[in-house]
mmCIF file of C-alpha atoms and ligand atoms in Angstrom:
data_model
loop_
_atom_site.group_PDB
_atom_site.id
_atom_site.type_symbol
_atom_site.label_atom_id
_atom_site.label_comp_id
_atom_site.label_asym_id
_atom_site.label_seq_id
_atom_site.Cartn_x
_atom_site.Cartn_y
_atom_site.Cartn_z
ATOM 1 C CA MET A 1 14.424 21.825 8.280
ATOM 2 C CA ASN A 2 11.108 22.566 9.957
ATOM 3 C CA GLU A 3 10.870 24.612 13.131
ATOM 4 C CA ILE A 4 11.593 22.907 16.473
ATOM 5 C CA THR A 5 8.304 22.753 18.376
ATOM 6 C CA LEU A 6 9.486 20.849 21.434
ATOM 7 C CA LEU A 7 12.932 20.684 22.948
ATOM 8 C CA ALA A 8 13.609 18.515 26.001
ATOM 9 C CA SER A 9 17.013 18.695 27.627
ATOM 10 C CA ASP A 10 18.439 16.312 30.171
ATOM 11 C CA LEU A 11 15.070 15.429 31.728
ATOM 12 C CA THR A 12 15.245 13.446 34.925
ATOM 13 C CA ARG A 13 12.491 12.399 37.313
ATOM 14 C CA ARG A 14 13.086 10.575 40.561
ATOM 15 C CA TYR A 15 10.536 8.926 42.831
ATOM 16 C CA GLY A 16 12.374 8.638 46.150
ATOM 17 C CA SER A 17 15.514 6.692 45.385
ATOM 18 C CA HIS A 18 14.087 5.324 42.100
ATOM 19 C CA THR A 19 14.986 7.197 38.911
ATOM 20 C CA ALA A 20 12.015 6.726 36.545
ATOM 21 C CA VAL A 21 13.454 8.962 33.774
ATOM 22 C CA ASN A 22 17.154 9.552 33.520
ATOM 23 C CA GLY A 23 18.746 12.303 31.420
ATOM 24 C CA VAL A 24 16.362 12.163 28.448
ATOM 25 C CA GLY A 25 16.905 14.794 25.744
ATOM 26 C CA PHE A 26 15.432 15.168 22.248
ATOM 27 C CA GLU A 27 13.718 17.536 19.856
ATOM 28 C CA LEU A 28 10.512 17.441 17.843
ATOM 29 C CA ARG A 29 9.902 19.376 14.641
ATOM 30 C CA GLN A 30 6.771 20.816 13.055
ATOM 31 C CA GLY A 31 4.758 18.149 11.227
ATOM 32 C CA GLU A 32 6.646 15.226 12.729
ATOM 33 C CA VAL A 33 5.088 12.160 14.372
ATOM 34 C CA LEU A 34 7.499 10.831 16.968
ATOM 35 C CA GLY A 35 6.948 7.478 18.660
ATOM 36 C CA PHE A 36 8.081 6.738 22.181
ATOM 37 C CA LEU A 37 8.455 3.005 22.376
ATOM 38 C CA GLY A 38 9.323 0.919 25.392
ATOM 39 C CA PRO A 39 8.146 -1.907 27.620
ATOM 40 C CA ASN A 40 5.881 -1.193 30.583
ATOM 41 C CA GLY A 41 7.761 0.665 33.287
ATOM 42 C CA ALA A 42 10.307 2.129 30.844
ATOM 43 C CA GLY A 43 9.387 5.696 31.818
ATOM 44 C CA LYS A 44 7.167 6.709 28.879
ATOM 45 C CA SER A 45 4.194 8.004 30.892
ATOM 46 C CA THR A 46 6.460 9.851 33.289
ATOM 47 C CA THR A 47 8.144 11.532 30.313
ATOM 48 C CA MET A 48 4.772 12.416 28.696
ATOM 49 C CA GLN A 49 3.540 13.922 31.958
ATOM 50 C CA MET A 50 6.639 16.089 32.229
ATOM 51 C CA LEU A 51 6.372 17.205 28.594
ATOM 52 C CA THR A 52 2.781 18.308 29.170
ATOM 53 C CA GLY A 53 3.560 20.226 32.362
ATOM 54 C CA ASN A 54 1.585 17.808 34.545
ATOM 55 C CA LEU A 55 4.604 16.571 36.465
ATOM 56 C CA ALA A 56 7.639 18.584 37.507
ATOM 57 C CA PRO A 57 10.987 17.150 36.425
ATOM 58 C CA SER A 58 13.577 16.615 39.156
ATOM 59 C CA SER A 59 15.968 18.341 36.744
ATOM 60 C CA GLY A 60 16.203 19.339 33.108
ATOM 61 C CA SER A 61 14.230 21.719 30.908
ATOM 62 C CA ILE A 62 11.466 21.710 28.290
ATOM 63 C CA GLU A 63 10.735 24.340 25.671
ATOM 64 C CA ILE A 64 7.567 24.454 23.587
ATOM 65 C CA CYS A 65 8.096 26.560 20.452
ATOM 66 C CA GLY A 66 10.889 28.364 22.308
ATOM 67 C CA ILE A 67 8.821 29.002 25.464
ATOM 68 C CA ASP A 68 10.188 27.550 28.708
ATOM 69 C CA LEU A 69 7.527 25.228 30.152
ATOM 70 C CA LEU A 70 8.761 25.533 33.723
ATOM 71 C CA GLU A 71 9.202 29.316 33.681
ATOM 72 C CA ARG A 72 6.094 30.222 31.657
ATOM 73 C CA PRO A 73 3.758 27.235 32.124
ATOM 74 C CA LYS A 74 0.544 28.993 31.024
ATOM 75 C CA ALA A 75 1.938 30.249 27.734
ATOM 76 C CA ALA A 76 3.703 26.972 26.972
ATOM 77 C CA LYS A 77 0.747 24.754 27.932
ATOM 78 C CA ALA A 78 -1.543 26.699 25.597
ATOM 79 C CA LEU A 79 0.510 25.208 22.760
ATOM 80 C CA ILE A 80 0.138 21.606 23.967
ATOM 81 C CA GLY A 81 -2.714 19.126 23.618
ATOM 82 C CA TYR A 82 -2.604 16.006 25.775
ATOM 83 C CA LEU A 83 -4.422 12.696 25.786
ATOM 84 C CA PRO A 84 -3.426 10.913 29.000
ATOM 85 C CA GLU A 85 -3.366 7.133 29.277
ATOM 86 C CA THR A 86 -6.773 7.292 30.991
ATOM 87 C CA PRO A 87 -8.710 9.979 29.097
ATOM 88 C CA PRO A 88 -10.490 12.506 31.294
ATOM 89 C CA LEU A 89 -13.955 11.979 29.780
ATOM 90 C CA TYR A 90 -17.229 12.997 31.402
ATOM 91 C CA ARG A 91 -19.601 10.213 30.529
ATOM 92 C CA ASP A 92 -22.728 12.260 31.325
ATOM 93 C CA LEU A 93 -21.891 15.071 28.916
ATOM 94 C CA SER A 94 -22.634 15.044 25.212
ATOM 95 C CA VAL A 95 -19.679 15.137 22.830
ATOM 96 C CA HIS A 96 -20.474 18.749 21.973
ATOM 97 C CA GLU A 97 -20.794 19.827 25.618
ATOM 98 C CA PHE A 98 -17.564 18.096 26.578
ATOM 99 C CA LEU A 99 -15.568 19.596 23.712
ATOM 100 C CA THR A 100 -16.946 23.056 24.505
ATOM 101 C CA LEU A 101 -15.903 22.577 28.136
ATOM 102 C CA SER A 102 -12.432 21.436 27.024
ATOM 103 C CA ALA A 103 -12.115 24.497 24.783
ATOM 104 C CA LYS A 104 -13.045 26.747 27.740
ATOM 105 C CA LEU A 105 -10.471 25.046 29.952
ATOM 106 C CA HIS A 106 -7.914 25.698 27.246
ATOM 107 C CA ARG A 107 -8.959 29.372 27.288
ATOM 108 C CA VAL A 108 -10.154 29.452 23.693
ATOM 109 C CA PRO A 109 -11.588 32.964 23.095
ATOM 110 C CA ARG A 110 -15.412 32.961 23.130
ATOM 111 C CA LYS A 111 -15.612 34.189 19.526
ATOM 112 C CA GLN A 112 -13.620 31.250 18.172
ATOM 113 C CA MET A 113 -15.205 28.661 20.453
ATOM 114 C CA SER A 114 -17.928 27.326 18.220
ATOM 115 C CA ALA A 115 -15.777 27.210 15.071
ATOM 116 C CA LEU A 116 -12.944 25.379 16.851
ATOM 117 C CA VAL A 117 -15.292 22.836 18.480
ATOM 118 C CA GLU A 118 -16.901 22.121 15.096
ATOM 119 C CA ARG A 119 -13.506 21.760 13.482
ATOM 120 C CA ALA A 120 -12.255 19.318 16.143
ATOM 121 C CA LYS A 121 -15.419 17.225 15.711
ATOM 122 C CA LEU A 122 -14.995 17.172 11.964
ATOM 123 C CA ARG A 123 -11.325 16.249 12.097
ATOM 124 C CA CYS A 124 -11.974 13.388 14.496
ATOM 125 C CA GLY A 125 -14.976 11.999 12.590
ATOM 126 C CA LEU A 126 -17.411 13.099 15.304
ATOM 127 C CA ASP A 127 -19.547 15.493 13.252
ATOM 128 C CA GLN A 128 -22.536 13.134 13.451
ATOM 129 C CA ALA A 129 -21.999 12.356 17.131
ATOM 130 C CA GLY A 130 -22.140 15.823 18.717
ATOM 131 C CA GLY A 131 -25.421 15.214 20.569
ATOM 132 C CA LYS A 132 -24.550 11.752 21.862
ATOM 133 C CA LEU A 133 -23.666 11.142 25.493
ATOM 134 C CA ILE A 134 -20.028 10.146 25.841
ATOM 135 C CA GLY A 135 -20.997 7.200 28.066
ATOM 136 C CA SER A 136 -23.071 5.733 25.231
ATOM 137 C CA LEU A 137 -20.212 5.713 22.698
ATOM 138 C CA SER A 138 -18.029 2.735 21.802
ATOM 139 C CA LYS A 139 -14.466 2.737 23.148
ATOM 140 C CA GLY A 140 -13.138 3.690 19.724
ATOM 141 C CA TYR A 141 -15.443 6.717 19.535
ATOM 142 C CA GLN A 142 -14.617 7.671 23.120
ATOM 143 C CA GLN A 143 -10.972 7.684 22.097
ATOM 144 C CA ARG A 144 -11.830 9.992 19.181
ATOM 145 C CA VAL A 145 -13.397 12.331 21.734
ATOM 146 C CA GLY A 146 -10.207 12.071 23.812
ATOM 147 C CA ILE A 147 -8.178 13.094 20.772
ATOM 148 C CA ALA A 148 -10.661 15.852 19.861
ATOM 149 C CA GLN A 149 -10.267 17.419 23.340
ATOM 150 C CA ALA A 150 -6.493 17.320 22.836
ATOM 151 C CA ILE A 151 -6.664 19.271 19.561
ATOM 152 C CA VAL A 152 -9.668 21.539 20.149
ATOM 153 C CA HIS A 153 -7.520 24.612 20.959
ATOM 154 C CA ASN A 154 -5.395 23.963 17.876
ATOM 155 C CA PRO A 155 -2.139 23.286 19.744
ATOM 156 C CA ARG A 156 1.242 23.074 18.029
ATOM 157 C CA VAL A 157 2.232 19.885 19.859
ATOM 158 C CA VAL A 158 -0.107 16.950 20.510
ATOM 159 C CA ILE A 159 0.950 14.320 23.042
ATOM 160 C CA LEU A 160 -0.874 10.996 23.132
ATOM 161 C CA ASP A 161 -0.151 8.395 25.802
ATOM 162 C CA GLU A 162 -0.856 4.819 24.624
ATOM 163 C CA PRO A 163 -3.738 5.998 22.392
ATOM 164 C CA THR A 164 -4.832 2.578 21.119
ATOM 165 C CA VAL A 165 -4.768 0.528 24.315
ATOM 166 C CA GLY A 166 -8.007 -1.385 24.869
ATOM 167 C CA LEU A 167 -9.390 -0.835 21.351
ATOM 168 C CA ASP A 168 -10.400 -3.578 18.918
ATOM 169 C CA PRO A 169 -8.445 -4.063 15.660
ATOM 170 C CA ILE A 170 -10.814 -1.964 13.521
ATOM 171 C CA GLN A 171 -10.863 0.870 16.043
ATOM 172 C CA ILE A 172 -7.071 0.673 16.264
ATOM 173 C CA ARG A 173 -6.778 1.095 12.493
ATOM 174 C CA GLU A 174 -9.097 4.101 12.524
ATOM 175 C CA ILE A 175 -7.345 5.814 15.426
ATOM 176 C CA ARG A 176 -3.944 5.224 13.822
ATOM 177 C CA GLU A 177 -5.195 6.797 10.601
ATOM 178 C CA LEU A 178 -6.498 9.780 12.536
ATOM 179 C CA ILE A 179 -3.157 10.239 14.318
ATOM 180 C CA ARG A 180 -1.284 10.106 11.011
ATOM 181 C CA GLU A 181 -3.542 12.836 9.656
ATOM 182 C CA LEU A 182 -2.924 15.018 12.706
ATOM 183 C CA GLY A 183 0.789 14.831 11.935
ATOM 184 C CA GLY A 184 0.278 17.035 8.893
ATOM 185 C CA GLU A 185 -0.770 20.036 10.908
ATOM 186 C CA HIS A 186 0.646 19.470 14.379
ATOM 187 C CA SER A 187 3.740 17.837 15.781
ATOM 188 C CA VAL A 188 2.716 14.633 17.491
ATOM 189 C CA ILE A 189 4.367 12.512 20.176
ATOM 190 C CA LEU A 190 2.812 9.201 21.016
ATOM 191 C CA SER A 191 3.868 6.537 23.425
ATOM 192 C CA THR A 192 3.257 2.868 22.874
ATOM 193 C CA HIS A 193 4.627 -0.551 23.713
ATOM 194 C CA ILE A 194 3.573 -1.881 20.299
ATOM 195 C CA LEU A 195 6.269 -1.951 17.648
ATOM 196 C CA PRO A 196 3.986 -2.183 14.553
ATOM 197 C CA GLU A 197 2.101 0.850 15.856
ATOM 198 C CA VAL A 198 5.231 2.951 15.717
ATOM 199 C CA GLU A 199 6.143 1.530 12.319
ATOM 200 C CA SER A 200 2.733 2.307 10.869
ATOM 201 C CA ILE A 201 2.283 5.841 12.209
ATOM 202 C CA CYS A 202 5.573 7.502 13.067
ATOM 203 C CA ASP A 203 8.361 9.224 11.146
ATOM 204 C CA ARG A 204 10.831 8.783 13.942
ATOM 205 C CA VAL A 205 11.187 6.552 16.967
ATOM 206 C CA GLN A 206 12.802 6.810 20.359
ATOM 207 C CA ILE A 207 13.107 3.668 22.396
ATOM 208 C CA MET A 208 13.125 3.931 26.175
ATOM 209 C CA HIS A 209 14.418 1.296 28.495
ATOM 210 C CA GLN A 210 14.726 1.666 32.262
ATOM 211 C CA GLY A 211 14.308 5.434 32.114
ATOM 212 C CA GLN A 212 16.853 6.065 29.378
ATOM 213 C CA LEU A 213 16.765 6.585 25.630
ATOM 214 C CA VAL A 214 18.537 3.657 24.016
ATOM 215 C CA PHE A 215 17.600 4.320 20.374
ATOM 216 C CA SER A 216 16.678 7.478 18.516
ATOM 217 C CA ASP A 217 16.390 7.373 14.748
ATOM 218 C CA SER A 218 14.078 7.237 11.739
ATOM 219 C CA ILE A 219 11.585 4.422 11.192
ATOM 220 C CA ASP A 220 13.669 3.268 8.225
ATOM 221 C CA ALA A 221 16.695 2.964 10.482
ATOM 222 C CA LEU A 222 14.636 0.927 12.951
ATOM 223 C CA ARG A 223 13.502 -1.365 10.120
ATOM 224 C CA ARG A 224 17.091 -1.844 8.959
ATOM 225 C CA TYR A 225 18.118 -2.509 12.525
ATOM 226 C CA ARG A 226 15.387 -5.109 12.913
ATOM 227 C CA GLN A 227 16.240 -6.862 9.697
ATOM 228 C CA GLY A 228 19.704 -7.376 11.133
ATOM 229 C CA ASN A 229 21.702 -10.297 9.961
ATOM 230 C CA THR A 230 19.287 -13.176 10.094
ATOM 231 C CA LEU A 231 17.546 -15.205 7.407
ATOM 232 C CA GLU A 232 14.384 -17.184 7.920
ATOM 233 C CA VAL A 233 14.606 -20.364 5.879
ATOM 234 C CA GLY A 234 12.032 -23.046 5.127
ATOM 235 C CA LEU A 235 13.286 -26.425 3.870
ATOM 236 C CA ARG A 236 11.028 -29.371 3.092
ATOM 237 C CA HIS A 237 13.913 -31.831 3.484
ATOM 238 C CA PRO A 238 16.312 -30.102 5.874
ATOM 239 C CA PRO A 239 19.797 -31.517 6.345
ATOM 240 C CA ALA A 240 21.415 -31.885 9.753
ATOM 241 C CA PRO A 241 21.885 -28.419 11.340
ATOM 242 C CA GLY A 242 25.636 -28.920 11.089
ATOM 243 C CA GLU A 243 25.378 -28.812 7.308
ATOM 244 C CA LEU A 244 23.651 -25.423 7.476
ATOM 245 C CA GLU A 245 26.149 -24.178 9.999
ATOM 246 C CA ALA A 246 28.970 -25.125 7.637
ATOM 247 C CA ILE A 247 27.719 -22.715 4.945
ATOM 248 C CA ASN A 248 30.172 -19.919 4.381
ATOM 249 C CA GLY A 249 29.128 -16.842 6.394
ATOM 250 C CA VAL A 250 26.648 -18.593 8.692
ATOM 251 C CA SER A 251 27.513 -17.999 12.327
ATOM 252 C CA ARG A 252 24.643 -19.781 14.069
ATOM 253 C CA VAL A 253 21.642 -21.915 13.166
ATOM 254 C CA GLU A 254 18.496 -21.971 15.217
ATOM 255 C CA ALA A 255 15.328 -24.035 14.804
ATOM 256 C CA ALA A 256 12.313 -21.681 14.696
ATOM 257 C CA GLU A 257 8.587 -22.384 14.924
ATOM 258 C CA ASP A 258 6.659 -24.124 12.090
ATOM 259 C CA GLY A 259 9.700 -26.151 11.007
ATOM 260 C CA LEU A 260 11.572 -23.027 9.888
ATOM 261 C CA TRP A 261 15.219 -22.278 10.533
ATOM 262 C CA ARG A 262 16.921 -19.032 11.456
ATOM 263 C CA LEU A 263 20.362 -18.571 9.993
ATOM 264 C CA HIS A 264 22.397 -15.855 11.674
ATOM 265 C CA PHE A 265 25.325 -14.421 9.784
ATOM 266 C CA ALA A 266 28.130 -11.962 10.419
ATOM 267 C CA PRO A 267 27.751 -8.415 9.002
ATOM 268 C CA GLY A 268 28.724 -8.491 5.327
ATOM 269 C CA GLY A 269 28.550 -12.306 5.206
ATOM 270 C CA ASP A 270 25.093 -12.785 3.672
ATOM 271 C CA PRO A 271 24.955 -16.513 2.781
ATOM 272 C CA THR A 272 21.846 -16.256 0.561
ATOM 273 C CA ASP A 273 23.510 -17.151 -2.763
ATOM 274 C CA THR A 274 25.383 -20.130 -1.366
ATOM 275 C CA LEU A 275 22.315 -21.344 0.468
ATOM 276 C CA VAL A 276 20.159 -21.220 -2.666
ATOM 277 C CA ALA A 277 22.793 -23.067 -4.706
ATOM 278 C CA LEU A 278 23.291 -25.762 -2.047
ATOM 279 C CA ALA A 279 19.546 -26.189 -1.506
ATOM 280 C CA ALA A 280 19.086 -26.880 -5.230
ATOM 281 C CA GLU A 281 22.107 -29.179 -5.501
ATOM 282 C CA ARG A 282 21.297 -31.226 -2.393
ATOM 283 C CA ARG A 283 17.514 -31.140 -2.874
ATOM 284 C CA TRP A 284 16.636 -29.565 0.468
ATOM 285 C CA GLY A 285 13.287 -28.362 -0.940
ATOM 286 C CA LEU A 286 13.760 -24.638 -0.240
ATOM 287 C CA PHE A 287 10.295 -23.056 0.039
ATOM 288 C CA ARG A 288 10.971 -19.924 2.054
ATOM 289 C CA LEU A 289 13.868 -17.506 2.280
ATOM 290 C CA GLN A 290 13.464 -14.060 3.761
ATOM 291 C CA PRO A 291 15.258 -11.623 6.029
ATOM 292 C CA ALA A 292 13.961 -12.241 9.548
ATOM 293 C CA GLN A 293 12.441 -9.333 11.460
ATOM 294 C CA THR A 294 13.641 -9.238 15.015
ATOM 295 C CA SER A 295 10.859 -8.981 17.561
ATOM 296 C CA LEU A 296 10.562 -5.999 19.857
ATOM 297 C CA GLU A 297 11.888 -8.095 22.743
ATOM 298 C CA GLU A 298 14.947 -9.018 20.704
ATOM 299 C CA VAL A 299 15.486 -5.362 19.781
ATOM 300 C CA PHE A 300 15.399 -4.421 23.482
ATOM 301 C CA VAL A 301 17.768 -7.209 24.436
ATOM 302 C CA HIS A 302 20.130 -6.189 21.665
ATOM 303 C CA LEU A 303 19.966 -2.479 22.400
ATOM 304 C CA THR A 304 20.462 -2.848 26.096
ATOM 305 C CA ARG A 305 23.291 -5.321 25.700
ATOM 306 C CA SER A 306 25.175 -3.220 23.182
ATOM 307 C CA GLU A 307 26.161 0.425 23.450
ATOM 308 C CA ALA A 308 23.246 2.857 23.436
ATOM 309 C CA LEU A 309 22.752 4.230 19.937
ATOM 310 C CA VAL A 310 21.812 7.809 20.811
HETATM 311 P P1 LIG B 1 5.744 3.422 31.230
HETATM 312 O O1 LIG B 1 4.799 4.514 30.913
HETATM 313 O O2 LIG B 1 6.850 3.283 30.232
HETATM 314 O O3 LIG B 1 5.059 2.116 31.491
HETATM 315 P P2 LIG B 1 6.106 4.834 33.733
HETATM 316 O O4 LIG B 1 6.579 6.186 33.376
HETATM 317 O O5 LIG B 1 4.662 4.683 34.104
HETATM 318 O O6 LIG B 1 6.513 3.810 32.578
HETATM 319 O O7 LIG B 1 6.963 4.302 34.970
HETATM 320 C C1 LIG B 1 8.379 4.368 35.012
HETATM 321 C C2 LIG B 1 8.869 3.895 36.375
HETATM 322 O O8 LIG B 1 8.524 4.837 37.375
HETATM 323 C C3 LIG B 1 8.287 2.569 36.814
HETATM 324 O O9 LIG B 1 9.299 1.839 37.477
HETATM 325 C C4 LIG B 1 7.192 2.988 37.760
HETATM 326 O O10 LIG B 1 6.979 1.980 38.732
HETATM 327 C C5 LIG B 1 7.758 4.244 38.389
HETATM 328 N N1 LIG B 1 6.691 5.195 38.775
HETATM 329 C C6 LIG B 1 5.824 5.780 37.943
HETATM 330 N N2 LIG B 1 4.987 6.625 38.616
HETATM 331 C C7 LIG B 1 5.364 6.543 39.932
HETATM 332 C C8 LIG B 1 4.896 7.173 41.138
HETATM 333 N N3 LIG B 1 3.883 8.043 41.141
HETATM 334 N N4 LIG B 1 5.526 6.842 42.286
HETATM 335 C C9 LIG B 1 6.566 5.968 42.300
HETATM 336 N N5 LIG B 1 7.046 5.350 41.210
HETATM 337 C C10 LIG B 1 6.466 5.622 40.035
#
């Protein structure tokens, strides 16, 4: 197993009587891209700010590559790169000037400065944009600059808070690709409220809900969880719902959009074979049959209703 680059234990943050983050603990390993997923208000930003040393936890501890962030903040922070939800960009500086400034703030030694700035530009696809004013760049390119400032000092851990918010679909694809590439060399944590984002970029996912971790597993496990026990069925000549409900294994039938049906079944009671046979025999005109993906909202409802899975 790769080295642990970030270890958070029992992190809690209170605002007055409100507990925004409650007993969150997890680890991140070298080369991993970990997604923090949760609806707005779940506590993702508060967690990110604590992990980057920008907000003191009410209790709990954080280690970056074995260095205690609260006891030795300077040494630990040197190993972290952070892109906050609102990137701290100076619109009147050129890309090159801003990245040089960021490198200075991160205490990059003078001798390495120019090489590291060039490398960050190259890695973020900004090599042609060094002389441009940040204010004149598109939002997608500004976000590249935000990511470049987070990696310019070559940190071990890169933390990105909602990195694709406000971008158009093409920019989103490019930024996601860039983040995936960063995962090779750094460990990356990103927060998002978009399920496909996590599924397309991350190796592992942690779902937060009301300040707590309610799911922590691989992306494959999340996919399996989402596939659940539901079939999406399209029938050109559907029978009465009662007839579908009577199929062995089916526990509930639900009309879905576009004339489709959702057939829920008990674990181990997959009714696919029977359904196909009956549809042919009774001429229901079966034109679609696929495992239904639960939406993010359904995942949250399910997770928070059942026992937490961490
Ligand atoms: P997310 O990033 O998942 O949207 P946040 O971490 O921003 O969630 O917020 C978690 C909870 O903490 C929310 O209920 C929010 O209202 C509350 N909160 C966040 N920052 C503050 C603050 N500075 N003062 C008081 N409450 C806050």
